Amino acid sequence: MRITKRAATVALLTAATVALTGCSTAASTGGSADAADCAPSDGKVNLTFTSWIPGIEDVVDVWNKANPDIQVAVQTGPNGNGGTYANFFNQLEAGNAPDLGQIEYDALPNFRVQDGLMNLASCDGVMDAKSDFVDWTWGQVSFNEDDSVYAIPQDSGPMAMFYRADLFAANNIAIPTTWDEFATAAEQVRATGSYITNFSQSDINQFAGLVWQAGGTWFGNDGTDWNVDLTGDESIKVADYWQDLIDRDLVSTQPPWTTEWDNAYNTGAAWTWNSAAWGANSIASGAPDTAGKWAVAASPQWEAGDEASGNWGGSSTAVFTGSKHPYEAAQFALWLNSSSESLTMLNESANLYPAAKDGLDLPVLKEGVEFYGNQPIYDVFAKASGEVSSDFVWGPTMTQTYNDVSDGFKAAVSGNGTLAEALTTGQSATIKALQAQSIPVKE
Amino acid sequence: MSALTESPAVSRASKRARNAANPAPKGPKESPLARVGAMTVMLVFTLYFLIPIWWLFIAGTKSSGQFTSTNPLWFADFNLFANIGNLVAYRDGVFLKWMLNSALYAGAGALLATLFAGMAGYALAKYRFPGRELLFNIVLGGVLVPATALALPLFLIFSQVSLTNTFWAVFLPSLVSPFGVYLTRIFAAASVPDELIEAARLDGAGEVRTFFTVSVKLMFPALVTVFLFQFVAIWNNFFLPLIMLRDETLFPVTLGLYAWNSQVNQIPELRGYVLIGALLSIIPLIILFLLLQRFWRNGLGAGSVK
């Protein structure tokens, strides 16, 4: 753990990192970390912005043309966990981090405990923008604290169920609306020789989305200590549910994002996929032979009549500590993630599903989608977006947590152990990882 | 891509296999059974190395629709040229820019690295000066340090002098080849006779001229070997550019394809570009191996046979 060098950074310490850097000043007030000094700079400002969204240059060009005094240069790289996060940490260490960077929600806590993020709460217009964004996305960037905004929400991944409308109809199987019905439908689908869906053994994010929907959360922070709760009631409920389907051979367990996986959907061997808004394109390009046969419905619920959704993925635009122009950076981040011009371009070039409320009504998201039988599928996701709980919190060591749980899941689908045991292992490994980094954690 | 770097081993192995098939008259006799066994092992390993390349070639010829639905090891409709056209046109031809970058990093980098390694190896072999063995042992130690372990320290150093995210950040570290120094020293000691250098000096040639006109010719097989190895190493280098570069127009092809591949989940059409791009990116290496093989085989052999 690095000890902070400058008073400016000290002001940004989260309660957790105050304890971790050894300062023992009253840190119990939780959410009241002071906001960065955020005044406009004189003259022309040049900002750097790292993002891995293909085509982001074109969006930034639009900003640069309209704002000759705030010029943004785009830097790029692989996706966050593919190396860009590691680079951000290296750059923060070396003191040459960009002004702005794309960070997924699940990585924000990690950057926060490492003092990487600026609190933008005092920047003009940032607090006012709160109501412009879907509630839970604002919770992710503010850590549900007042007077804190560590990033501007960019995109989101509300979940719904993609399903083969033609196959359900031809076999007279009802579209499941609860998880109980889903299990029953799974038996009926299995009787036809196919699988109702594929359990993603290595994509823990999808599983997290299911726990999120069930009302669980994996982490908590009381202002001082982190609380790790991978084995909470909701998590175990979801794990046991899927374990049962796996044990009875009612779901397939191919590794996701592989050709076999695509092929299963392309040939009708798998009928549903509970996935995020951005998944629409994955199915369309992975299973081109099934065009017109798919539809989208709300995710099955735990209790009939509930209206809860999970979320899978999504990212934000953060301003790094060390940026000399937080004011201008914040203005750019707000424009990038809430102007309809920018959101339309981001949706076209990279299928980003907006975190801004207005973005959900973009004309392009209201149209029928040919691949889905001209169903206006994004209406389903827009509704789901409003049903995602704001309570779900990510931890500061998600990469490690994902790896540990995913190892356990892979073993479980091949018959060694269970999903619940994998969560237990992940729980203790995560606590160890936090302790190893001197991040205060409750056992 | 990584399979290619193994091909020296394959070629050496197949050469050995050929020698085994025509045993020298005085050599020990082999039983036919042992020969069949050896050939089987060779065949299995050859397939092991070639099948991924075959798969890549097949995959590159398919349209995205047929990619998942047809036999992965045999042709469907032949779309290779359409795929290449799409790749080259995608995002204003950024892929071509990456290929050019790789050619520049690897070509110029390997050329200069070979020159430096050749001069250093020659000096270590032919001149006596204090600390010579110490210097050589330090260089030898450098062979053992993986390049990836040096990437992060290099990043911090380059940050100090504001050289990160520049051409030089990738180019300068590629000029170092401890293995090249080692190989050229061994080779120079074995193949450049002291008498020849003496004769050149008597004829009035300076040391530099002696090196470039006399010694370089004798060391040529070793220099080609060093060039080839360094070229492949730079071409395949991935971690250093990953850490150093933010500007897409500076990326080598490995990093560019990796960046695309990391976005396949959200932009599935990139998968096709990654496949066809990977296929195109190994072609320069194959050409180089074929063009230079008679030189580098000699170079590698010279060290061991004597």
XYZ file of C-alpha atoms in Angstrom:
749
model
C 0.000 0.000 0.000
C 1.242 3.381 -0.896
C 1.255 6.219 1.561
C -0.182 9.343 0.024
C 2.220 12.176 -0.541
C 0.160 15.242 -1.090
C -2.411 16.992 1.034
C -4.696 17.167 -1.968
C -4.859 13.432 -2.145
C -5.305 13.114 1.579
C -8.470 15.159 1.209
C -9.781 12.500 -1.107
C -9.197 9.560 1.126
C -12.110 7.342 1.643
C -12.871 6.367 5.163
C -11.484 2.949 4.430
C -8.191 4.187 3.120
C -7.752 6.677 5.916
C -7.579 3.716 8.238
C -5.399 1.837 5.846
C -2.792 4.537 5.429
C -2.463 4.737 9.165
C -4.016 8.115 9.820
C -6.051 7.765 12.942
C -7.991 10.991 12.674
C -11.723 10.711 13.088
C -12.728 8.746 10.062
C -16.040 7.473 11.261
C -18.185 9.936 9.380
C -18.250 7.630 6.410
C -19.526 9.482 3.417
C -18.293 12.948 4.120
C -14.946 12.832 2.346
C -14.156 16.328 1.143
C -14.731 16.957 -2.499
C -11.925 18.033 -4.783
C -11.297 21.696 -5.360
C -12.996 22.061 -8.689
C -12.485 25.433 -10.331
C -12.359 26.167 -14.047
C -8.862 26.579 -15.476
C -7.776 29.623 -17.454
C -7.226 29.353 -21.157
C -7.193 26.331 -23.371
C -7.163 22.944 -21.663
C -5.902 19.651 -23.082
C -7.258 16.469 -21.521
C -6.346 12.843 -22.060
C -8.983 10.130 -21.889
C -8.364 6.382 -21.945
C -11.198 4.159 -23.104
C -11.417 0.851 -24.919
C -14.715 1.510 -26.667
C -14.239 1.029 -30.412
C -15.170 4.205 -32.233
C -14.900 6.483 -29.194
C -12.638 8.795 -31.221
C -15.567 9.815 -33.395
C -17.637 10.738 -30.354
C -14.798 12.750 -28.852
C -14.307 14.527 -32.189
C -17.824 15.898 -31.869
C -16.952 17.326 -28.445
C -13.639 18.749 -29.661
C -15.341 20.582 -32.530
C -17.899 22.134 -30.200
C -15.427 22.977 -27.414
C -12.276 24.512 -28.843
C -11.077 25.400 -25.328
C -11.357 21.890 -23.908
C -9.620 19.485 -26.262
C -9.719 15.793 -25.424
C -7.171 13.311 -26.773
C -8.253 9.666 -26.814
C -5.924 6.916 -25.634
C -6.821 3.285 -25.943
C -5.947 -0.274 -25.000
C -7.534 -3.623 -24.249
C -10.543 -3.840 -21.945
C -10.115 -3.089 -18.242
C -9.288 -6.509 -16.878
C -7.389 -7.249 -20.083
C -4.639 -4.849 -18.998
C -5.930 -1.301 -18.950
C -6.674 -1.318 -15.201
C -3.179 -2.591 -14.481
C -1.884 0.221 -16.676
C -3.956 2.789 -14.798
C -2.387 1.659 -11.513
C 1.090 1.775 -13.053
C 0.409 5.253 -14.415
C -0.937 6.474 -11.087
C 2.243 5.134 -9.495
C 4.401 6.866 -12.098
C 2.364 10.070 -11.905
C 1.343 10.142 -15.546
C -2.212 8.844 -15.425
C -4.631 10.279 -17.973
C -7.173 12.892 -16.850
C -10.089 10.576 -17.493
C -10.493 6.853 -17.772
C -13.177 4.277 -18.416
C -13.748 2.071 -15.359
C -16.364 -0.629 -14.952
C -18.538 -0.408 -11.865
C -17.059 -3.533 -10.317
C -13.549 -2.016 -10.466
C -14.415 1.392 -8.994
C -13.940 0.315 -5.329
C -10.461 -0.945 -6.143
C -9.447 2.421 -7.594
C -11.064 4.192 -4.696
C -9.167 2.363 -1.964
C -5.965 3.039 -3.900
C -6.735 6.764 -3.967
C -6.996 6.752 -7.713
C -10.253 8.667 -8.114
C -11.203 12.292 -7.668
C -14.397 13.158 -5.849
C -16.229 15.343 -8.364
C -19.055 16.372 -6.032
C -18.039 20.024 -5.948
C -17.655 20.324 -9.722
C -20.319 22.438 -11.406
C -23.342 20.468 -12.476
C -22.196 17.111 -11.192
C -24.502 16.842 -8.190
C -27.353 18.283 -10.272
C -26.873 15.451 -12.739
C -27.826 12.839 -10.155
C -31.454 12.799 -11.236
C -30.438 12.407 -14.901
C -29.045 8.934 -14.308
C -30.740 5.652 -13.467
C -30.761 5.481 -9.665
C -28.691 2.367 -9.162
C -25.957 3.548 -11.525
C -25.574 6.697 -9.436
C -25.355 4.458 -6.363
C -22.444 2.647 -8.003
C -20.411 5.800 -8.636
C -21.270 7.535 -5.333
C -20.970 4.360 -3.239
C -24.384 5.402 -1.927
C -22.794 8.244 0.039
C -23.925 11.850 0.080
C -21.483 14.413 -1.313
C -19.527 11.777 -3.166
C -19.310 11.244 -6.900
C -16.270 9.334 -8.015
C -17.245 8.859 -11.652
C -20.017 9.608 -14.116
C -22.100 6.546 -15.051
C -21.694 5.572 -18.689
C -23.518 2.393 -19.618
C -25.427 -0.339 -17.868
C -26.474 -3.925 -18.392
C -29.977 -4.511 -17.040
C -30.854 -8.170 -17.469
C -33.763 -9.883 -19.145
C -34.414 -13.272 -20.710
C -33.682 -13.909 -24.372
C -35.668 -16.936 -25.513
C -36.468 -18.934 -28.643
C -40.100 -17.931 -29.113
C -40.578 -20.415 -31.958
C -39.362 -23.446 -29.998
C -41.375 -22.643 -26.868
C -44.499 -22.239 -29.021
C -43.916 -25.324 -31.164
C -43.437 -27.505 -28.093
C -46.278 -25.927 -26.175
C -44.103 -24.870 -23.264
C -45.121 -21.750 -21.340
C -42.628 -18.881 -21.118
C -41.433 -19.031 -17.496
C -42.105 -15.940 -15.394
C -40.760 -17.303 -12.103
C -37.684 -19.352 -11.337
C -39.949 -22.237 -10.271
C -41.599 -22.178 -13.680
C -38.142 -21.917 -15.228
C -37.120 -25.175 -13.515
C -40.303 -26.865 -14.715
C -39.755 -25.561 -18.232
C -36.173 -26.821 -18.006
C -37.521 -30.358 -17.517
C -39.890 -29.997 -20.455
C -37.165 -28.609 -22.707
C -34.794 -31.378 -21.662
C -37.448 -33.909 -22.723
C -37.128 -32.556 -26.264
C -33.396 -33.256 -26.165
C -32.277 -29.640 -25.759
C -31.260 -27.526 -22.781
C -33.213 -24.536 -21.536
C -30.027 -22.558 -21.043
C -26.313 -22.741 -20.434
C -24.917 -22.176 -16.959
C -21.943 -19.905 -17.371
C -19.176 -21.620 -15.444
C -16.581 -18.898 -15.773
C -18.552 -15.683 -16.110
C -19.125 -14.896 -12.463
C -20.574 -11.545 -13.459
C -23.700 -13.220 -14.768
C -24.087 -15.117 -11.502
C -23.568 -11.875 -9.589
C -26.368 -10.381 -11.672
C -28.656 -13.207 -10.564
C -27.724 -12.640 -6.909
C -28.294 -8.913 -7.460
C -31.784 -9.706 -8.729
C -32.461 -11.929 -5.714
C -31.755 -8.941 -3.479
C -28.320 -10.007 -2.265
C -25.085 -8.079 -2.181
C -21.554 -9.355 -1.921
C -19.872 -6.497 -0.102
C -20.608 -3.728 2.309
C -18.683 -0.831 3.777
C -19.737 0.756 7.050
C -17.350 3.682 6.639
C -14.466 1.891 8.337
C -14.489 -1.794 7.596
C -15.359 -3.854 4.567
C -17.849 -6.632 4.987
C -17.607 -9.641 2.660
C -20.828 -11.565 2.148
C -20.469 -13.974 -0.758
C -22.306 -16.588 1.261
C -25.354 -14.543 2.237
C -28.803 -16.153 2.123
C -29.624 -14.803 -1.334
C -26.315 -15.931 -2.826
C -26.754 -19.438 -1.421
C -30.348 -19.549 -2.626
C -29.252 -18.729 -6.188
C -26.304 -21.140 -5.993
C -28.459 -24.020 -4.724
C -31.050 -23.356 -7.414
C -28.543 -23.661 -10.241
C -26.730 -26.536 -8.543
C -29.986 -28.461 -8.618
C -30.433 -27.813 -12.357
C -26.834 -28.845 -13.012
C -27.192 -32.015 -10.918
C -30.300 -33.020 -12.848
C -28.604 -32.281 -16.212
C -31.244 -29.687 -17.056
C -28.764 -26.999 -18.097
C -25.654 -27.298 -20.243
C -22.330 -26.070 -18.920
C -20.281 -25.055 -21.923
C -17.669 -22.377 -21.414
C -19.279 -19.098 -22.487
C -18.169 -17.046 -25.504
C -16.758 -20.055 -27.315
C -17.702 -21.453 -30.694
C -19.410 -24.431 -29.004
C -21.462 -21.994 -26.995
C -22.423 -19.989 -30.073
C -23.166 -23.202 -31.873
C -25.527 -24.425 -29.143
C -27.605 -21.288 -29.598
C -27.297 -21.386 -33.367
C -28.603 -24.951 -33.588
C -31.377 -24.727 -31.010
C -29.533 -26.856 -28.442
C -30.016 -24.039 -25.923
C -33.245 -22.049 -25.735
C -32.798 -19.130 -23.368
C -30.138 -16.782 -22.144
C -30.650 -14.597 -19.114
C -28.390 -11.754 -20.103
C -27.820 -8.022 -20.297
C -29.042 -5.491 -22.833
C -25.737 -5.621 -24.664
C -26.181 -9.400 -25.064
C -28.693 -8.805 -27.865
C -25.823 -8.392 -30.277
C -23.960 -11.456 -28.957
C -26.862 -13.713 -29.864
C -27.492 -11.990 -33.176
C -23.912 -12.442 -34.347
C -23.219 -15.781 -32.653
C -26.399 -17.492 -33.823
C -27.161 -15.940 -37.233
C -29.177 -18.934 -38.457
C -31.848 -18.276 -35.840
C -32.714 -14.759 -36.996
C -36.319 -13.810 -36.352
C -36.927 -16.662 -33.923
C -35.875 -14.955 -30.705
C -37.806 -12.752 -28.315
C -37.095 -11.035 -25.015
C -39.082 -11.219 -21.778
C -38.456 -10.013 -18.241
C -36.199 -12.259 -16.163
C -38.008 -14.966 -14.180
C -38.793 -13.775 -10.644
C -38.290 -15.482 -7.311
C -41.862 -14.714 -6.231
C -44.704 -14.409 -8.715
C -45.560 -10.751 -9.176
C -42.148 -9.418 -8.129
C -40.452 -6.918 -10.376
C -36.738 -7.224 -9.712
C -33.903 -7.205 -12.213
C -30.227 -7.879 -12.042
C -27.443 -6.066 -13.809
C -24.512 -7.470 -15.755
C -21.720 -5.107 -16.713
C -21.597 -1.415 -17.379
C -18.934 1.189 -16.899
C -18.297 4.753 -15.857
C -16.005 7.636 -16.738
C -13.755 8.584 -13.830
C -11.353 11.470 -13.284
C -8.012 10.329 -11.864
C -6.246 11.992 -8.978
C -3.471 14.064 -10.411
C -5.612 15.572 -13.149
C -4.926 19.300 -13.236
C -8.293 20.073 -14.773
C -11.031 18.254 -12.856
C -13.604 20.893 -13.745
C -13.168 20.525 -17.484
C -12.821 16.755 -17.184
C -16.125 16.568 -15.316
C -17.862 18.688 -17.955
C -16.623 16.382 -20.678
C -17.647 13.244 -18.748
C -21.142 14.648 -18.210
C -21.527 15.471 -21.890
C -20.131 12.097 -22.978
C -22.589 10.159 -20.866
C -25.753 12.216 -21.010
C -25.994 14.069 -24.314
C -28.239 12.262 -26.737
C -25.769 12.874 -29.564
C -22.992 11.071 -27.718
C -25.216 8.291 -26.386
C -26.568 7.576 -29.855
C -23.062 7.305 -31.277
C -21.877 5.089 -28.414
C -24.848 2.816 -28.924
C -24.220 2.568 -32.649
C -20.488 1.949 -32.462
C -20.304 -0.252 -29.377
C -23.850 -1.288 -28.379
C -23.549 0.645 -25.146
C -26.814 0.697 -23.254
C -27.031 4.118 -21.573
C -27.006 4.799 -17.848
C -28.702 8.158 -18.438
C -32.495 8.098 -18.037
C -33.028 10.132 -21.208
C -30.757 7.721 -23.036
C -33.247 4.900 -22.505
C -35.635 6.760 -24.801
C -33.202 7.233 -27.676
C -35.050 6.671 -30.964
C -32.631 3.880 -31.845
C -33.650 2.052 -28.642
C -37.351 2.340 -29.399
C -37.314 0.572 -32.729
C -38.219 -3.032 -33.400
C -35.170 -5.242 -33.850
C -35.285 -7.450 -36.910
C -33.364 -10.333 -35.356
C -35.946 -10.479 -32.567
C -38.938 -10.670 -34.870
C -39.188 -6.862 -34.907
C -39.944 -6.807 -31.180
C -38.893 -3.467 -29.639
C -36.746 -5.415 -27.197
C -35.141 -2.421 -25.533
C -38.474 -1.531 -23.944
C -38.031 -4.661 -21.838
C -34.545 -3.575 -20.816
C -35.649 -0.016 -20.096
C -38.229 -1.390 -17.685
C -35.656 -3.756 -16.161
C -33.262 -0.847 -15.736
C -35.662 0.775 -13.281
C -35.977 -2.462 -11.319
C -32.303 -2.934 -10.452
C -31.563 -2.558 -6.745
C -29.181 0.199 -5.653
C -27.946 -1.881 -2.723
C -25.480 -4.097 -4.561
C -21.867 -3.198 -3.725
C -18.652 -4.464 -5.319
C -15.472 -5.104 -3.350
C -11.989 -3.714 -3.841
C -10.428 -6.983 -5.038
C -12.925 -8.216 -7.601
C -10.378 -9.731 -9.989
C -9.201 -12.082 -7.283
C -12.772 -12.829 -6.160
C -13.831 -13.636 -9.729
C -10.845 -15.942 -10.188
C -11.412 -17.853 -6.969
C -15.152 -18.280 -7.431
C -14.749 -19.151 -11.092
C -12.229 -21.890 -10.224
C -14.786 -23.333 -7.829
C -17.607 -23.055 -10.377
C -15.575 -24.834 -13.031
C -14.895 -27.651 -10.584
C -18.555 -27.759 -9.557
C -19.902 -28.177 -13.104
C -17.570 -31.125 -13.586
C -18.852 -32.737 -10.413
C -16.264 -31.653 -7.836
C -17.949 -29.726 -5.063
C -20.907 -27.380 -5.396
C -21.518 -23.792 -6.366
C -22.215 -22.951 -2.728
C -18.851 -24.402 -1.714
C -17.197 -22.298 -4.387
C -18.755 -19.211 -2.822
C -17.496 -20.253 0.624
C -13.987 -20.668 -0.759
C -14.269 -17.328 -2.550
C -15.426 -15.717 0.689
C -12.385 -16.765 2.709
C -9.965 -16.073 -0.168
C -11.402 -12.570 -0.555
C -11.034 -11.822 3.157
C -7.429 -13.002 2.969
C -6.775 -10.830 -0.100
C -8.184 -7.750 1.644
C -6.097 -8.414 4.733
C -3.001 -8.933 2.592
C -3.521 -5.430 1.210
C -4.122 -3.994 4.682
C -7.697 -3.113 3.786
C -9.741 -3.292 7.018
C -12.228 -6.109 6.843
C -14.685 -7.689 9.237
C -14.255 -11.434 9.576
C 1.353 -16.996 -33.377
C 3.190 -18.667 -30.597
C 3.260 -21.930 -32.489
C 5.565 -20.350 -35.010
C 8.260 -19.547 -32.545
C 8.471 -23.278 -31.974
C 9.210 -24.009 -35.574
C 13.017 -23.914 -35.246
C 12.610 -26.875 -32.972
C 10.408 -28.601 -35.498
C 12.782 -27.942 -38.365
C 15.744 -29.083 -36.368
C 13.864 -32.144 -35.345
C 12.867 -32.963 -38.898
C 16.456 -32.479 -40.044
C 17.542 -34.909 -37.403
C 14.826 -37.252 -38.547
C 16.133 -37.088 -42.088
C 19.635 -37.821 -40.886
C 18.277 -40.763 -38.995
C 16.624 -42.036 -42.146
C 19.966 -42.083 -44.010
C 22.406 -43.273 -41.395
C 26.073 -42.722 -42.110
C 27.783 -46.004 -43.108
C 29.758 -46.256 -39.907
C 26.996 -45.206 -37.525
C 25.162 -47.570 -35.240
C 22.364 -49.530 -36.895
C 18.801 -48.726 -35.986
C 16.060 -51.264 -35.799
C 13.081 -50.585 -38.120
C 10.853 -50.573 -35.057
C 12.759 -47.692 -33.489
C 12.547 -45.806 -36.775
C 8.811 -46.276 -37.037
C 8.473 -45.199 -33.416
C 10.553 -42.086 -33.971
C 8.670 -41.193 -37.124
C 5.343 -41.583 -35.342
C 6.442 -39.262 -32.557
C 7.643 -36.731 -35.151
C 4.399 -36.946 -37.042
C 2.307 -36.405 -33.930
C 4.325 -33.356 -32.947
C 4.273 -31.945 -36.466
C 0.498 -32.209 -36.480
C 0.380 -30.707 -33.013
C 2.176 -27.615 -34.262
C 0.510 -27.361 -37.653
C -3.144 -27.981 -36.790
C -3.654 -24.604 -35.052
C -2.283 -22.866 -38.137
C -4.502 -24.991 -40.371
C -7.479 -24.158 -38.157
C -6.615 -20.460 -38.336
C -6.390 -20.598 -42.108
C -9.724 -22.409 -42.404
C -11.385 -20.025 -39.966
C -10.067 -17.074 -41.952
C -11.789 -18.282 -45.100
C -15.258 -18.499 -43.566
C -18.015 -15.961 -43.319
C -19.076 -15.174 -39.772
C -22.323 -17.080 -40.254
C -20.566 -20.266 -41.259
C -17.824 -19.912 -38.707
C -19.802 -21.456 -35.859
C -21.968 -23.799 -37.861
C -19.471 -25.656 -40.058
C -16.636 -28.119 -39.485
C -13.795 -26.135 -37.908
C -11.127 -28.054 -39.836
C -12.592 -27.928 -43.308
C -13.657 -25.269 -45.815
C -17.102 -23.787 -46.178
C -17.750 -21.010 -48.706
C -14.462 -19.367 -49.555
C -14.586 -15.830 -48.189
C -10.896 -15.239 -47.508
C -10.526 -12.243 -49.789
C -13.785 -10.656 -48.706
C -12.651 -11.094 -45.083
C -9.286 -9.496 -45.786
C -11.042 -6.651 -47.572
C -13.310 -6.056 -44.585
C -10.412 -6.184 -42.155
C -8.352 -3.699 -44.121
C -11.303 -1.353 -44.491
C -12.324 -1.539 -40.809
C -11.711 1.715 -38.930
C -9.782 3.378 -41.756
C -7.280 0.594 -42.144
C -5.875 0.668 -38.629
C -4.830 -2.951 -39.062
C -2.433 -2.054 -41.887
C -0.967 0.635 -39.667
C -0.350 -1.984 -36.969
C 1.349 -4.299 -39.459
C 3.597 -1.460 -40.594
C 4.409 -0.614 -36.987
C 5.312 -4.220 -36.265
C 7.506 -4.322 -39.380
C 9.266 -1.168 -38.249
C 9.739 -2.223 -34.616
C 10.861 -5.709 -35.592
C 12.791 -4.903 -38.764
C 14.760 -1.863 -37.662
C 14.950 -3.097 -34.073
C 16.337 -6.492 -35.014
C 18.806 -4.963 -37.478
C 20.271 -2.581 -34.902
C 20.129 -5.203 -32.145
C 22.079 -7.573 -34.394
C 24.672 -4.921 -35.127
C 25.148 -4.089 -31.454
C 25.163 -7.724 -30.351
C 27.597 -8.623 -33.143
C 30.012 -5.844 -32.187
C 29.787 -6.696 -28.510
C 30.236 -10.421 -29.104
C 33.142 -9.820 -31.423
C 34.835 -7.498 -28.943
C 34.360 -9.984 -26.113
C 35.778 -12.794 -28.229
C 38.717 -11.060 -29.852
C 39.986 -8.377 -27.484
C 41.547 -8.867 -24.095
C 40.710 -6.211 -21.562
C 40.158 -6.072 -17.822
C 36.696 -7.145 -16.721
C 36.019 -9.020 -19.914
C 34.742 -12.183 -18.263
C 32.753 -10.203 -15.708
C 31.068 -8.258 -18.493
C 30.304 -11.433 -20.367
C 28.846 -13.089 -17.276
C 26.604 -10.101 -16.679
C 25.375 -10.306 -20.261
C 24.887 -14.016 -19.811
C 22.814 -13.277 -16.729
C 20.687 -11.051 -18.920
C 19.719 -14.092 -20.992
C 18.036 -15.514 -17.913
C 15.907 -12.454 -17.130
C 12.553 -12.659 -18.904
C 11.649 -9.557 -20.872
C 8.260 -9.369 -19.161
C 9.923 -8.954 -15.769
C 11.659 -5.832 -17.064
C 8.599 -4.210 -18.589
C 7.280 -2.563 -15.441
C 10.615 -1.125 -14.257
C 11.149 0.138 -17.805
C 7.752 1.815 -17.693
C 8.632 3.652 -14.474
C 12.000 4.735 -15.889
C 10.527 5.856 -19.196
C 7.850 7.762 -17.282
C 10.580 9.806 -15.623
C 11.821 11.015 -18.984
C 8.362 11.303 -20.563
C 9.036 8.664 -23.159
C 6.046 6.440 -22.467
C 3.460 6.222 -25.205
C 6.054 7.000 -27.876
C 7.671 4.972 -30.617
C 10.915 4.930 -28.620
C 9.302 3.268 -25.602
C 8.976 0.044 -27.564
C 11.877 0.525 -29.960
C 14.745 1.237 -27.553
C 14.279 -1.855 -25.334
C 14.151 -4.031 -28.462
C 17.732 -3.129 -29.287
C 19.001 -5.274 -26.435
C 19.801 -8.903 -27.151
C 21.891 -10.677 -24.509
C 21.387 -13.959 -26.313
C 22.773 -12.317 -29.452
C 25.917 -11.242 -27.624
C 26.342 -14.757 -26.303
C 25.880 -16.399 -29.688
C 28.082 -13.981 -31.607
C 30.844 -14.283 -29.045
C 30.888 -18.080 -29.314
C 30.706 -17.851 -33.070
C 33.368 -15.190 -33.430
C 35.743 -17.175 -31.222
C 35.234 -20.249 -33.388
C 35.057 -18.794 -36.871
C 37.166 -15.625 -36.992
C 40.841 -16.690 -36.887
C 43.170 -14.369 -34.995
C 45.638 -14.728 -37.880
C 43.159 -13.152 -40.260
C 42.690 -10.149 -37.989
C 46.487 -9.870 -37.675
C 46.787 -9.951 -41.455
C 44.179 -7.233 -41.840
C 46.001 -5.084 -39.323
C 49.294 -5.618 -41.168
C 47.564 -4.509 -44.347
C 46.727 -1.272 -42.591
C 43.037 -1.748 -41.828
C 41.704 -0.114 -38.680
C 39.779 -2.140 -36.132
C 36.400 -0.882 -37.314
C 37.193 -1.612 -40.923
C 38.491 -5.053 -40.033
C 35.249 -5.775 -38.271
C 32.987 -4.656 -41.069
C 34.946 -6.015 -44.036
C 36.465 -9.207 -42.703
C 34.821 -10.380 -39.504
C 31.208 -9.637 -40.372
C 31.440 -11.905 -43.399
C 32.789 -14.758 -41.323
C 30.179 -14.196 -38.636
C 27.333 -13.899 -41.106
C 25.464 -17.120 -40.205
C 25.476 -16.145 -36.529
C 24.332 -12.613 -37.331
C 21.454 -13.891 -39.434
C 20.466 -16.182 -36.600
C 20.518 -13.333 -34.101
C 18.537 -11.155 -36.501
C 15.907 -13.809 -36.978
C 15.528 -14.574 -33.301
C 15.360 -10.923 -32.394
C 12.892 -10.208 -35.183
C 10.588 -12.961 -33.973
C 10.959 -11.839 -30.365
C 10.063 -8.237 -31.187
C 7.258 -9.226 -33.535
C 5.712 -11.411 -30.856
C 6.473 -8.984 -28.041
C 3.263 -8.071 -26.371
C 3.690 -7.168 -22.748
C 6.010 -4.204 -23.240
C 3.764 -2.460 -25.806
C 0.768 -3.268 -23.600
C 2.326 -1.397 -20.720
C 3.932 1.427 -22.701
C 1.484 2.390 -25.431
C -1.853 4.219 -25.251
C -1.958 5.565 -28.769
C -3.614 3.154 -31.160
C -1.564 4.399 -34.101
C 1.625 3.198 -32.367
C 0.400 -0.319 -31.574
C 2.169 -3.352 -33.005
C -0.150 -5.925 -34.508
C -0.030 -8.233 -31.464
C -1.351 -5.578 -29.111
C -3.929 -4.351 -31.590
C -5.378 -7.809 -32.116
C -5.349 -8.465 -28.383
C -7.227 -5.241 -27.739
C -9.849 -6.247 -30.289
C -10.056 -9.744 -28.886
C -10.710 -8.379 -25.403
C -13.829 -6.653 -26.734
C -15.331 -9.646 -28.514
C -17.961 -10.127 -25.798
C -19.560 -6.820 -26.594
C -18.632 -6.361 -30.253
C -18.899 -9.910 -31.609
C -18.027 -8.966 -35.187
C -14.489 -8.254 -33.989
C -13.885 -11.989 -33.664
C -13.739 -12.368 -37.427
C -11.252 -9.515 -37.693
C -9.071 -11.000 -34.951
C -8.944 -14.346 -36.752
C -8.106 -13.028 -40.174
C -5.713 -10.496 -38.622
C -3.883 -13.249 -36.742
C -3.565 -15.219 -39.966
C -2.091 -12.238 -41.825
C 0.195 -11.355 -38.942
C 2.094 -14.654 -39.092
C 2.777 -14.474 -42.826
C 5.807 -12.156 -42.521
C 7.343 -14.552 -40.005
C 6.817 -17.521 -42.302
C 8.379 -15.658 -45.224
C 11.355 -14.636 -43.122
C 11.929 -18.169 -41.883
C 11.828 -19.573 -45.397
C 14.138 -16.911 -46.830
C 16.734 -17.141 -44.109
C 16.596 -20.777 -43.132
C 19.842 -21.921 -44.762
C 21.730 -19.193 -42.907
C 20.322 -19.633 -39.462
C 20.580 -23.406 -39.548
C 24.297 -23.023 -40.127
C 24.467 -20.428 -37.404
C 22.799 -22.601 -34.828
C 24.690 -25.685 -35.897
C 28.092 -24.068 -35.741
C 27.920 -23.546 -32.026
C 27.036 -27.121 -31.228
C 28.776 -29.354 -33.758
C 32.299 -28.146 -33.132
